[in-house]
Tab-separated table of C-alpha atoms and ligand atoms in Angstrom:
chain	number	residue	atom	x	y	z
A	609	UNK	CA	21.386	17.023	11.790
A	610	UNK	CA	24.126	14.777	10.596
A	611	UNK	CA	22.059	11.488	10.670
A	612	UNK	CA	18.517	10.753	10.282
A	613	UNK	CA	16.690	7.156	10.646
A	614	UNK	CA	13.219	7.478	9.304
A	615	UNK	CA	11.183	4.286	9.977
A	616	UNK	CA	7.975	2.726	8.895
A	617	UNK	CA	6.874	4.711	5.403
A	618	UNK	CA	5.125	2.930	3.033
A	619	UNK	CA	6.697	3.424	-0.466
A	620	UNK	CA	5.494	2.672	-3.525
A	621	UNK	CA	2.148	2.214	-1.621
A	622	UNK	CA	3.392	-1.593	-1.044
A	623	UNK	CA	6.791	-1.567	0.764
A	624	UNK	CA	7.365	-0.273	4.272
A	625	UNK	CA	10.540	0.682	4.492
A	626	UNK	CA	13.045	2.086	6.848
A	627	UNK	CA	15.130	5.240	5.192
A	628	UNK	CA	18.404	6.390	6.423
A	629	UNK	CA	19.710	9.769	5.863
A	630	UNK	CA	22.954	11.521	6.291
A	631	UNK	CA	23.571	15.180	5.511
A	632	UNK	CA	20.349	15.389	4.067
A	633	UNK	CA	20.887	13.003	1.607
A	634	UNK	CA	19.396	9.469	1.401
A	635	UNK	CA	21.975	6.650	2.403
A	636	UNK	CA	20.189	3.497	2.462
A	637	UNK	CA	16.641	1.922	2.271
A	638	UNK	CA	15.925	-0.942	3.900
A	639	UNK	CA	13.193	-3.289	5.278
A	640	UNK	CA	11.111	-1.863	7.971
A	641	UNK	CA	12.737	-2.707	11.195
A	642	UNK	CA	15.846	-3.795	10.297
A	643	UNK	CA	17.083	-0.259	11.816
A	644	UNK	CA	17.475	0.430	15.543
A	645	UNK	CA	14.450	1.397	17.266
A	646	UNK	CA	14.522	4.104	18.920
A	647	UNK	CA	11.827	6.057	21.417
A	648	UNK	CA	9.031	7.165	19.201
A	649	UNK	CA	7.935	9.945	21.123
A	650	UNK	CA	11.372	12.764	20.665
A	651	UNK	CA	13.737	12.811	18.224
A	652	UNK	CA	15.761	15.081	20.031
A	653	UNK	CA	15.752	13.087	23.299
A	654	UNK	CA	16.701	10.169	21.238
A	655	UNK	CA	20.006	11.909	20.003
A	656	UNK	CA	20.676	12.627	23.400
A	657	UNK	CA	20.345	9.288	24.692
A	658	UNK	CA	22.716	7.993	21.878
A	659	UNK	CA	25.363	10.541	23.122
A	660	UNK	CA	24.818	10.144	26.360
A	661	UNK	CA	25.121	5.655	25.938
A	662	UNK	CA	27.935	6.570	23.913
A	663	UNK	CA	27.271	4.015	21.509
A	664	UNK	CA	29.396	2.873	18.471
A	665	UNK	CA	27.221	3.812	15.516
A	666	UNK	CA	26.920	8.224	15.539
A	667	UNK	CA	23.981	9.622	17.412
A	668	UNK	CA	20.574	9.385	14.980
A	669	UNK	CA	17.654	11.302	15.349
A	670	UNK	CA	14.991	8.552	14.833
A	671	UNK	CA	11.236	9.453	13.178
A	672	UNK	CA	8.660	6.758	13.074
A	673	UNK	CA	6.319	7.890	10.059
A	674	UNK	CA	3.622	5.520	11.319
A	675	UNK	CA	3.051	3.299	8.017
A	676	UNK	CA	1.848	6.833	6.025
A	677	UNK	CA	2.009	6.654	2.203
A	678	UNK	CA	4.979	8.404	1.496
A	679	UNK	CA	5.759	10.297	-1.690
A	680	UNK	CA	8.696	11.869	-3.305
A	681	UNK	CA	7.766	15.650	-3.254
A	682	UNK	CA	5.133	16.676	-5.591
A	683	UNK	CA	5.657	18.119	-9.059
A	684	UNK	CA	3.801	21.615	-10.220
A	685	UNK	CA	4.600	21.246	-13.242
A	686	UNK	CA	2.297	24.294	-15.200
A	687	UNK	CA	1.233	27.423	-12.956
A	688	UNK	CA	1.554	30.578	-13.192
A	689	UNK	CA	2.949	32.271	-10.181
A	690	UNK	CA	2.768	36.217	-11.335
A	691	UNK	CA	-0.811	36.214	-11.781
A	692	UNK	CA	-1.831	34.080	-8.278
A	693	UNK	CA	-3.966	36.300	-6.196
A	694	UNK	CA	-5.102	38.739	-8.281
A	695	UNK	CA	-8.512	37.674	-8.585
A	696	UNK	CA	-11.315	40.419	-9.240
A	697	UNK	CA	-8.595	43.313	-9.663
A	698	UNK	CA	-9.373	44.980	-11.947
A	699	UNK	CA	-12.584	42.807	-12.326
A	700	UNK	CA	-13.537	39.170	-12.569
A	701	UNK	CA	-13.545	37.124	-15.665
A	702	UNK	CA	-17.478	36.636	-16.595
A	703	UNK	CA	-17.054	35.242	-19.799
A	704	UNK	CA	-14.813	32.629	-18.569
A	705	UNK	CA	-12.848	32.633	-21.274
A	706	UNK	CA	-8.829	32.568	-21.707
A	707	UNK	CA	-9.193	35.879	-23.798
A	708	UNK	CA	-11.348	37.630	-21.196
A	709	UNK	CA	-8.390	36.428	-18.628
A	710	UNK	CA	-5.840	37.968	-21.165
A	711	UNK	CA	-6.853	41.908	-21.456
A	712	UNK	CA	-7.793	41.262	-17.286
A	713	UNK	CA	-4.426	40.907	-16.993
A	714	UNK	CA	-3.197	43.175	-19.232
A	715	UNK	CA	-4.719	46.050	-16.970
A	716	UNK	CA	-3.344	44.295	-13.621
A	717	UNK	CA	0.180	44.054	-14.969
A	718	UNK	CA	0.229	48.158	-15.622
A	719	UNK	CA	0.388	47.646	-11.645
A	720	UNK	CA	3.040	45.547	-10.367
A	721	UNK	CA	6.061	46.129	-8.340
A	722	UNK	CA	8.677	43.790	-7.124
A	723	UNK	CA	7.316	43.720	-3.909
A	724	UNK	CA	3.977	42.684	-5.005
A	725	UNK	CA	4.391	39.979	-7.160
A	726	UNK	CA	6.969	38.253	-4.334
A	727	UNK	CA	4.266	38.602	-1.680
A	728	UNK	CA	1.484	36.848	-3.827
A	729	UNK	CA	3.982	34.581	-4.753
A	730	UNK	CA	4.842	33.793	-1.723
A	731	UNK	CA	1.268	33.010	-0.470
A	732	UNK	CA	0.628	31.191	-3.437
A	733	UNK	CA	4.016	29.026	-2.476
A	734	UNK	CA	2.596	28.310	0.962
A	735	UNK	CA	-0.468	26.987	0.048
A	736	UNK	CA	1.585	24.843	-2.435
A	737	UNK	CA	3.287	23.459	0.093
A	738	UNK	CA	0.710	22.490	2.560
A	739	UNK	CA	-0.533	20.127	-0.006
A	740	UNK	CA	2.981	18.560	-0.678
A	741	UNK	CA	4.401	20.606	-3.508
A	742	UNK	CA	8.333	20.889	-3.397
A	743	UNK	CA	8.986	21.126	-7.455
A	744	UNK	CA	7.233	24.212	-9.278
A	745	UNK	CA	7.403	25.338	-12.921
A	746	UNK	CA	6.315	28.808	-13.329
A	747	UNK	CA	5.335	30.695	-16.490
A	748	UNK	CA	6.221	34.395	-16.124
A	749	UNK	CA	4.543	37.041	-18.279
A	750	UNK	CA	7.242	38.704	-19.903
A	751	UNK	CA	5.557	41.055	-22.533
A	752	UNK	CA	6.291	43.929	-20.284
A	753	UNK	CA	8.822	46.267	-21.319
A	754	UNK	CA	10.081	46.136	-17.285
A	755	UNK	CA	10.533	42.620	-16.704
A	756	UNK	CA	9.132	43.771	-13.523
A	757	UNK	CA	7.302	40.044	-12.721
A	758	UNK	CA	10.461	38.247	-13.973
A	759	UNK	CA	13.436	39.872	-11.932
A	760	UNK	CA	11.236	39.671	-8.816
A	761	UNK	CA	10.385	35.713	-9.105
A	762	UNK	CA	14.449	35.620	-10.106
A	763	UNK	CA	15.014	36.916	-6.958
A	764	UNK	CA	12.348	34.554	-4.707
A	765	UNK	CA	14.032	31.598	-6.517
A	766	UNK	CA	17.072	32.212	-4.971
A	767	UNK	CA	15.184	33.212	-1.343
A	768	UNK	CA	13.348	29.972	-1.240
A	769	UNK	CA	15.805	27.782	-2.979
A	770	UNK	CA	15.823	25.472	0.253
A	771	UNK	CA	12.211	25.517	0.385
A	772	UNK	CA	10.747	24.557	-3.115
A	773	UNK	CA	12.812	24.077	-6.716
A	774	UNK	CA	11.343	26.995	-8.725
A	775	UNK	CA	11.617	26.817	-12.963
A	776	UNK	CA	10.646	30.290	-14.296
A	777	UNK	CA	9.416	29.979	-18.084
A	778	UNK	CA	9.527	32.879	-20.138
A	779	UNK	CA	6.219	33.232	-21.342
A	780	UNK	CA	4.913	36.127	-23.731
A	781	UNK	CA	1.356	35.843	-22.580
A	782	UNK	CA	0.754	39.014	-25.265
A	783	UNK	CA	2.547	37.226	-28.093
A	784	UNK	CA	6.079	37.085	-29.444
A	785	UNK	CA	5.711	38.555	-33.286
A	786	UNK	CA	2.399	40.336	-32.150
A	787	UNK	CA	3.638	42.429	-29.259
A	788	UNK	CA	5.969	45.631	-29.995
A	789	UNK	CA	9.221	44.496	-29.061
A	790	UNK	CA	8.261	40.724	-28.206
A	791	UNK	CA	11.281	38.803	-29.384
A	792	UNK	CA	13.648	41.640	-27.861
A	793	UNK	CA	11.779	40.680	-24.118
A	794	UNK	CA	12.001	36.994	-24.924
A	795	UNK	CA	15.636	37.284	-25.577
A	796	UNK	CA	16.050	39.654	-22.477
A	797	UNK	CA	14.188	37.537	-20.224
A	798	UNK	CA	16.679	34.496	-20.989
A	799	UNK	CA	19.936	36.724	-20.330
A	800	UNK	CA	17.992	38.063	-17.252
A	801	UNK	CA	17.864	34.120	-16.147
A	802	UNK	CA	14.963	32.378	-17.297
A	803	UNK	CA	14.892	28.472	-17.038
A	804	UNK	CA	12.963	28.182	-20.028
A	805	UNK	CA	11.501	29.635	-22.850
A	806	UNK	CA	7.801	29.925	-24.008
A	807	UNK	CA	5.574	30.795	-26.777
A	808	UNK	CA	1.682	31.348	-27.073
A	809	UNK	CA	1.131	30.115	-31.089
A	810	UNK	CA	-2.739	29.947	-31.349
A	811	UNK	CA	-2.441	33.848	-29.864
A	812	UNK	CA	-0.607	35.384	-32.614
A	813	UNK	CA	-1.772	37.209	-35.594
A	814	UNK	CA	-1.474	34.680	-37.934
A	815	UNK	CA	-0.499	31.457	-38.516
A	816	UNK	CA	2.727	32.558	-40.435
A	817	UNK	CA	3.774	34.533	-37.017
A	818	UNK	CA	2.691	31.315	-35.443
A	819	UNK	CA	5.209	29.117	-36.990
A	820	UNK	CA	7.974	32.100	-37.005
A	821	UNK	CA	7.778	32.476	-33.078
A	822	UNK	CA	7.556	28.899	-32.251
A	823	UNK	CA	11.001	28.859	-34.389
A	824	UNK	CA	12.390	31.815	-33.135
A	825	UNK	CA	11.761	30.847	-29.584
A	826	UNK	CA	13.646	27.101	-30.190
A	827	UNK	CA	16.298	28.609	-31.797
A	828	UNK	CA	17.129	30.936	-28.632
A	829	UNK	CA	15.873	28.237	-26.080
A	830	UNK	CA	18.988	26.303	-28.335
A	831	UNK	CA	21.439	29.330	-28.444
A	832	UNK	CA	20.976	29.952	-24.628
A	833	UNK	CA	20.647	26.153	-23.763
A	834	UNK	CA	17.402	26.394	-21.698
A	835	UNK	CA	14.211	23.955	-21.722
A	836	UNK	CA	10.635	24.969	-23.490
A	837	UNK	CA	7.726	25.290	-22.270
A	838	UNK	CA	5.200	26.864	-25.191
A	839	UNK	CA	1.396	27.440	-24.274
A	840	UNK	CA	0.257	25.419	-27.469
A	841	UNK	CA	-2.829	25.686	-29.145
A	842	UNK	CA	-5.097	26.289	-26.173
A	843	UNK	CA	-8.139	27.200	-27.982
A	844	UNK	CA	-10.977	25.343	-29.220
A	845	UNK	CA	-9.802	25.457	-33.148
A	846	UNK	CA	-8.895	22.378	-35.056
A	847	UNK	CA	-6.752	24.581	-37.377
A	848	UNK	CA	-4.240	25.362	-34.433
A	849	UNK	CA	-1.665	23.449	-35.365
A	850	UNK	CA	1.463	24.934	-33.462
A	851	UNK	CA	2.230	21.272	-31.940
A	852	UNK	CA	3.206	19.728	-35.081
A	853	UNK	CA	6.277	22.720	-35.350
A	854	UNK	CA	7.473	22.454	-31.949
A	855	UNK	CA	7.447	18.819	-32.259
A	856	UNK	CA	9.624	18.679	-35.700
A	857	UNK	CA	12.064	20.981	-34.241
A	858	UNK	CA	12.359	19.009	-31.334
A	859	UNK	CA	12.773	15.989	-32.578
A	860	UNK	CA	15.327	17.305	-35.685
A	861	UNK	CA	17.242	18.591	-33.146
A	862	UNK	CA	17.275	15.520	-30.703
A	863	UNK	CA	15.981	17.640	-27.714
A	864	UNK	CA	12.795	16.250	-27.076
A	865	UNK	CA	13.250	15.705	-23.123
A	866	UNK	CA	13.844	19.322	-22.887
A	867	UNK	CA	10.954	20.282	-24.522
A	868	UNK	CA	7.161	20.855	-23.531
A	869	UNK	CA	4.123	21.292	-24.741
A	870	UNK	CA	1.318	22.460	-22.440
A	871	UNK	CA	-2.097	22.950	-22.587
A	872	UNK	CA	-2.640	21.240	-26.650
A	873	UNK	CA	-6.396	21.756	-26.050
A	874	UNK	CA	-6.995	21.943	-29.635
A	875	UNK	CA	-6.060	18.174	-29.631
A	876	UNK	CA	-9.200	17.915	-28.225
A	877	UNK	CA	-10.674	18.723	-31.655
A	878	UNK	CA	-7.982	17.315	-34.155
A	879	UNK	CA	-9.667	15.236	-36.813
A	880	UNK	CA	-8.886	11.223	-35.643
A	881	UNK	CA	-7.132	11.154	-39.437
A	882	UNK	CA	-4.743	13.897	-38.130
A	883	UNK	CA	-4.406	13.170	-34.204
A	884	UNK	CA	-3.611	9.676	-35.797
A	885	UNK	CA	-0.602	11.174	-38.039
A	886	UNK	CA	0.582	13.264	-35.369
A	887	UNK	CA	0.905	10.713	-32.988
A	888	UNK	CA	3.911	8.956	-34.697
A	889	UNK	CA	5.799	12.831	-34.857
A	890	UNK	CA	5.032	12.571	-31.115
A	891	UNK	CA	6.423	9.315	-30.098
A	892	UNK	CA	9.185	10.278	-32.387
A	893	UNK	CA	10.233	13.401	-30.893
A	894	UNK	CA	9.894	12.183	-27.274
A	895	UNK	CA	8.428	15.562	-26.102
A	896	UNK	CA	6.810	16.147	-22.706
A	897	UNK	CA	2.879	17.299	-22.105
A	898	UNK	CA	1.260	18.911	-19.546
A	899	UNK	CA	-2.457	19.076	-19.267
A	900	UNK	CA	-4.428	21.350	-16.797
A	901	UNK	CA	-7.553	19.883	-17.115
A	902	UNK	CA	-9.446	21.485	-13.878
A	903	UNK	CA	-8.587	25.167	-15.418
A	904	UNK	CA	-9.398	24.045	-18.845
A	905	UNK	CA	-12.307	22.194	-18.362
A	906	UNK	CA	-13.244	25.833	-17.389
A	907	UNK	CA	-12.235	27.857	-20.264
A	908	UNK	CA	-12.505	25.739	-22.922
A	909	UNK	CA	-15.859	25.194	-24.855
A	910	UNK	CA	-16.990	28.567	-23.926
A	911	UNK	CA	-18.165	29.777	-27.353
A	912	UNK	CA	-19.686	26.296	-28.228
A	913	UNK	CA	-23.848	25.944	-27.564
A	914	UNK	CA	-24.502	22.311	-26.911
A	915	UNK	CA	-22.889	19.897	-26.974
A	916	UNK	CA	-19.972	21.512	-25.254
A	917	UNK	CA	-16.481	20.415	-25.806
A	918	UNK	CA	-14.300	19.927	-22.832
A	919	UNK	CA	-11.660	20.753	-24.504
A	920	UNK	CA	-8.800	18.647	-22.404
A	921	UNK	CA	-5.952	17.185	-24.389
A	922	UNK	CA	-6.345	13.626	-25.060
A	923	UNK	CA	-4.354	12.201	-22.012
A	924	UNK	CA	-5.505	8.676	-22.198
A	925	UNK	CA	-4.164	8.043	-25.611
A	926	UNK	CA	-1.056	10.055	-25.655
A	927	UNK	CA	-0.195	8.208	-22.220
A	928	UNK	CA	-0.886	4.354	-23.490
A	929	UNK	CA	1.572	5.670	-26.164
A	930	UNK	CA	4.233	5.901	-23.967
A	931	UNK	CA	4.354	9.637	-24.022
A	932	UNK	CA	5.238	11.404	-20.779
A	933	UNK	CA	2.315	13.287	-19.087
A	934	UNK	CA	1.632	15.127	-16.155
A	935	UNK	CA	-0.814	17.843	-14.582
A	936	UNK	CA	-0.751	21.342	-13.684
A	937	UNK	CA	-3.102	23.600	-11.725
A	938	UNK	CA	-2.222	26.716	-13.939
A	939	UNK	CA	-3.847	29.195	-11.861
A	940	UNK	CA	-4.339	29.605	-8.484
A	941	UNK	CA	-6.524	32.665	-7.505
A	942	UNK	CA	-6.526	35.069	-10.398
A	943	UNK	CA	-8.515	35.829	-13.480
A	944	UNK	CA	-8.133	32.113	-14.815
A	945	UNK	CA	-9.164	30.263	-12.118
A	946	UNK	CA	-10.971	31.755	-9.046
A	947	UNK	CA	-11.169	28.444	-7.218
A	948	UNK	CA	-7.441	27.155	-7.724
A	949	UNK	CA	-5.992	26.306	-4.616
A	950	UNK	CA	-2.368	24.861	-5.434
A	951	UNK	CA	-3.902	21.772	-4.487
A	952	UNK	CA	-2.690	18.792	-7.314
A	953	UNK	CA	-4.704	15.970	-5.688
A	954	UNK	CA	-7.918	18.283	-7.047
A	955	UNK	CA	-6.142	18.472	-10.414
A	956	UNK	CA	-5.844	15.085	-10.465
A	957	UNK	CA	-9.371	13.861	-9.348
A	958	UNK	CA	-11.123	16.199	-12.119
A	959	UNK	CA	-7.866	15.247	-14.915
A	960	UNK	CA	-8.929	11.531	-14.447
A	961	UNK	CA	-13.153	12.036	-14.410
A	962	UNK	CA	-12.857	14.306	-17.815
A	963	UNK	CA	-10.815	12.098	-19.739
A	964	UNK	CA	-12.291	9.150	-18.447
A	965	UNK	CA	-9.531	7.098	-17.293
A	966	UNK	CA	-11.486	5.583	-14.158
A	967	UNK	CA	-10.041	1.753	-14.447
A	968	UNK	CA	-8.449	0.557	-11.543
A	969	UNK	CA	-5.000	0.937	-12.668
A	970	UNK	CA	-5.498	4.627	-14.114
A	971	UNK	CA	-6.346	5.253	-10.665
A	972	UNK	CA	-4.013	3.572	-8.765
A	973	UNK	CA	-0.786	5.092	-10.624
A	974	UNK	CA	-2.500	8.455	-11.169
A	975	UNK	CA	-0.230	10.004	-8.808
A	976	UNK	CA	2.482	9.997	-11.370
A	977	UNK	CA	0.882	12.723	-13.345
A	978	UNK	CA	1.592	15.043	-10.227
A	979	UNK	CA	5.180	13.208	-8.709
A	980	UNK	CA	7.358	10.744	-11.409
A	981	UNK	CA	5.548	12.650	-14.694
A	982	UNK	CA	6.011	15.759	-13.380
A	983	UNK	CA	9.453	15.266	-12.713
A	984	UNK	CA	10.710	14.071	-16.403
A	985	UNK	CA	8.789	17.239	-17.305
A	986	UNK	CA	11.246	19.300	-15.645
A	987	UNK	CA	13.969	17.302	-16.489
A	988	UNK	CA	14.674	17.414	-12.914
A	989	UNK	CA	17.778	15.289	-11.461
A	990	UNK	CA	17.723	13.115	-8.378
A	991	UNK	CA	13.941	12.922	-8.508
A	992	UNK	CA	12.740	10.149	-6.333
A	993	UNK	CA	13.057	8.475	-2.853
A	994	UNK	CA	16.303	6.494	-3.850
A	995	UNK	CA	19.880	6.300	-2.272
A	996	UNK	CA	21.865	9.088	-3.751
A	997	UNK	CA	18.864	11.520	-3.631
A	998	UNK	CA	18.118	14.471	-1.759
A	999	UNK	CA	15.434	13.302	1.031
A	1000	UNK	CA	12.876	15.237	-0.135
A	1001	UNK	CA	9.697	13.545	0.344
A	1002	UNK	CA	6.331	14.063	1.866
A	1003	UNK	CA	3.493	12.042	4.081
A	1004	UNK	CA	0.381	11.601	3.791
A	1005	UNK	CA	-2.380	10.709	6.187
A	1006	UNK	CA	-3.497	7.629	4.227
A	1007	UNK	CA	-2.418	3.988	3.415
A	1008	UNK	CA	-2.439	4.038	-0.296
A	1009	UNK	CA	-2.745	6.831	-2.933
A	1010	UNK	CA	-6.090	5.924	-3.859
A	1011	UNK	CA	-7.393	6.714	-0.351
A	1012	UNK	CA	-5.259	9.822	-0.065
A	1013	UNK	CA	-6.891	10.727	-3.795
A	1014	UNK	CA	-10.563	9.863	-2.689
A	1015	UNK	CA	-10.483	10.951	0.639
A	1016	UNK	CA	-8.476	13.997	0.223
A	1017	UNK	CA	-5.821	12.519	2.971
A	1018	UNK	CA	-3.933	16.271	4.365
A	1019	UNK	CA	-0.115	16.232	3.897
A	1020	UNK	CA	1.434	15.760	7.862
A	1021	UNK	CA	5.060	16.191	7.232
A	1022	UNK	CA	7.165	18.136	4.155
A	1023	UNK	CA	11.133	17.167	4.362
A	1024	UNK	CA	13.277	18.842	2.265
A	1025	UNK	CA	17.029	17.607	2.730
A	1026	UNK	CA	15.948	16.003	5.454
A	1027	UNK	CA	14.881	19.206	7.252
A	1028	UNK	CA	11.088	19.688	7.845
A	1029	UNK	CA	9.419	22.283	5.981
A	1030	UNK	CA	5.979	21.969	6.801
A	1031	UNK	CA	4.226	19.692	9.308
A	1032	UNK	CA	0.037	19.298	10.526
A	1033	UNK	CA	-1.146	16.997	12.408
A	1034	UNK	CA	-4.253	14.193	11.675
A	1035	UNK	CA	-7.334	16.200	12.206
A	1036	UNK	CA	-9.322	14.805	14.744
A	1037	UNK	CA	-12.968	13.442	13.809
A	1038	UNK	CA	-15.715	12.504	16.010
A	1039	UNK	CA	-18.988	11.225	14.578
A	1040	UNK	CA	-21.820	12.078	17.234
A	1041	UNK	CA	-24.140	9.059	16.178
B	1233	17E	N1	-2.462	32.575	-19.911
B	1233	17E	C1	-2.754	31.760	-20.941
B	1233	17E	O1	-2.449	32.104	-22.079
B	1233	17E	N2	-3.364	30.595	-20.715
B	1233	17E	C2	-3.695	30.238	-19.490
B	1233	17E	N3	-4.328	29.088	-19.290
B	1233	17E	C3	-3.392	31.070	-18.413
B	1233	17E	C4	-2.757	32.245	-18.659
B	1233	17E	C5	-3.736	30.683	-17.050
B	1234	FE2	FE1	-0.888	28.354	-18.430
């Protein structure tokens, strides 16, 4: 596979383009056509042809990607790979509520082996990756004195490492002051090989062990120089006010763009007065967001009567603030989220009808919650179809993001480095009136 000519994909949703690509990594972009054709029909014939012609320029396997929207591949930027799968065991989540999800949990993990966290992971990974997914942070539970969940994802990072780009997050789902021996695990998990490192504030005793474990976990995230990921005030409670910490030590330390805060649901219910003086430590810290509003459209609100919050961060306004945002699924399959199906193109329909951003231009660039957004959330390098970059990159069977997002357009083809990964073809549809 030395050289690849991939004609005809529509970038940006306006340019078609012709793509060269050399050792797996993109060489040139140029106007559609302005590369040779070649036979549409086989690749493989095609390189033989070349040989066999002898021509000048090397042999070039040639694909003709048809005028499909074509994206870089998409960003998972907030799931939670240990848990996928493990839906009703030991029982379903009635209440619907994160804490219900919690002490589920807490029973399942008493459970787990290497062997079965990699195989749910690995499902979970595949259905990913039918709907495009090449980039995946995952929290990993770590209040478990065995690290069992952790060293097994470790190990599938490595495995799949030419499949998908896997972040593991350190994340003490039970607390970090709160659990017996919670900063030791944290601390462990990061020599074991973590990416990042997480906290759970609003889950904590107090609100003194709140602010003490959001410190102590930036002060090892800085000692072991990994990124943050914290699970910030996901509850319903105004008071929750781990954000404004993480966001002062961020931006005292200059390390916003390492830095994330997910969920923030109780931004939801932040005074105006407050959200308003929060903003500016926002913009000043330059720190990323993730929302997962199809999962906490779910949870959230649950202990309100009517009228029900939704309980979503507020998206619209921290994005016309210039604040990066994207969108995670969080759960797929397990006592969070029943119905998750690593699908991001669902994410993104629900993320833009609950926080209302339905104009025409919030819908048209939507897809950078789930690709560009995503991407600066993971501080990932080389992110985007560009000479220089990896040709990772995806098609979908649509002309323009907003039909692939309304229309729920199936991915057809998943290169990564140029190789395929995953590949379906256009379903066939017959009307019978
Ligand atoms: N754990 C947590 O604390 N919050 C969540 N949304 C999930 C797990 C899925
Ligand atoms: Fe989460």
């Amino acid at each position: 596979m030395a050289k690849q000519i991939f004609q005809n994909l529509l970038l940006d949703g306006t340019r078609l383009c012709d793509m060269t690509v050399e050792d797996g990594i993109i060489t040139e972009l140029s106007p559609a056509g302005s590369t040779p054709a070649g036979p549409e029909t086989n690749a493989a014939q095609n390189v033989a042809e070349n040989a066999a012609a002898n021509v000048a320029a090397p042999a070039a396997e040639i694909h003709d990607l048809r005028g499909k929207l074509t994206l870089p591949g998409i960003v998972e930027s907030h799931v939670h790979l240990d848990t996928t799968m493990t839906e009703g065991d030991p029982h379903p989540n009635e209440s619907g509520t994160l804490f219900e999800g919690i002490e589920i949990w807490s029973e399942r993990k008493k459970k787990l082996t290497a062997a079965d966290v990699k195989e749910r992971a690995r499902r979970a990974i595949r259905q990913q990756v039918r709907f495009g997914v090449q980039y995946i942070r995952s929290h990993v539970d770590i209040t478990d004195p065995n690290l069992t969940a952790l060293r097994a994802l470790i190990e599938l990072r490595e495995e799949l490492k030419d499949i998908v780009t896997l972040q593991l997050v350190a994340f003490p789902q039970e607390g970090i002051e709160s659990f017996p021996h919670g900063r030791e695990l944290l601390k462990k998990a990061a020599e074991l090989g973590a990416d990042a490192i997480g906290a759970i504030p609003h889950y904590e005793f107090t609100r003194e062990y709140s602010v003490s474990s959001l410190n102590y976990a930036f002060d090892l995230a800085q000692e072991y120089d990994l990124l943050m990921d914290v699970h910030c005030d996901e509850i319903d409670d105004e008071a929750s006010r781990g954000l404004e910490t993480l966001a002062t030590r961020a931006f005292e330390a200059g390390v916003g763009e390492k830095v994330t805060a997910s969920h923030t649901t109780a931004m939801h219910s932040y005074n105006n007065a407050y959200f308003v003086r929060l903003l500016r430590l926002l913009q000043m810290s330059g720190i990323n967001f993730v929302s997962n509003p199809m999962v906490n459209t779910h949870l959230q609100g649950r202990v309100d009567t009517y009228p029900k919050r939704r309980g979503v961060t507020r998206v619209k306004e921290l994005t016309a603030a210039g604040i990066n945002v994207s969108f995670g699924q969080d759960d797929i399959v397990d006592p969070w989220n029943p119905l998750g199906t690593g699908s991001l193109r669902d994410v993104t329909l629900i993320g833009l009808y609950v926080t209302q951003m339905m104009g025409a231009a919030q819908i048209d660039n939507s897809y950078r919650f789930i690709t560009y957004n995503g991407a600066r959330t993971l501080n990932l390098q080389n992110y985007d179809i560009a000479p220089g970059n990896p040709a990772n990159f995806i098609v979908l069977d649509a002309d323009s993001w907003r039909e692939a997002l309304a229309f729920h357009a199936p991915v057809l083809e998943s290169y990564r480095n140029g190789h395929l990964i995953y590949e379906a073809s256009a379903p066939q549809r017959l009307w019978h009136f």
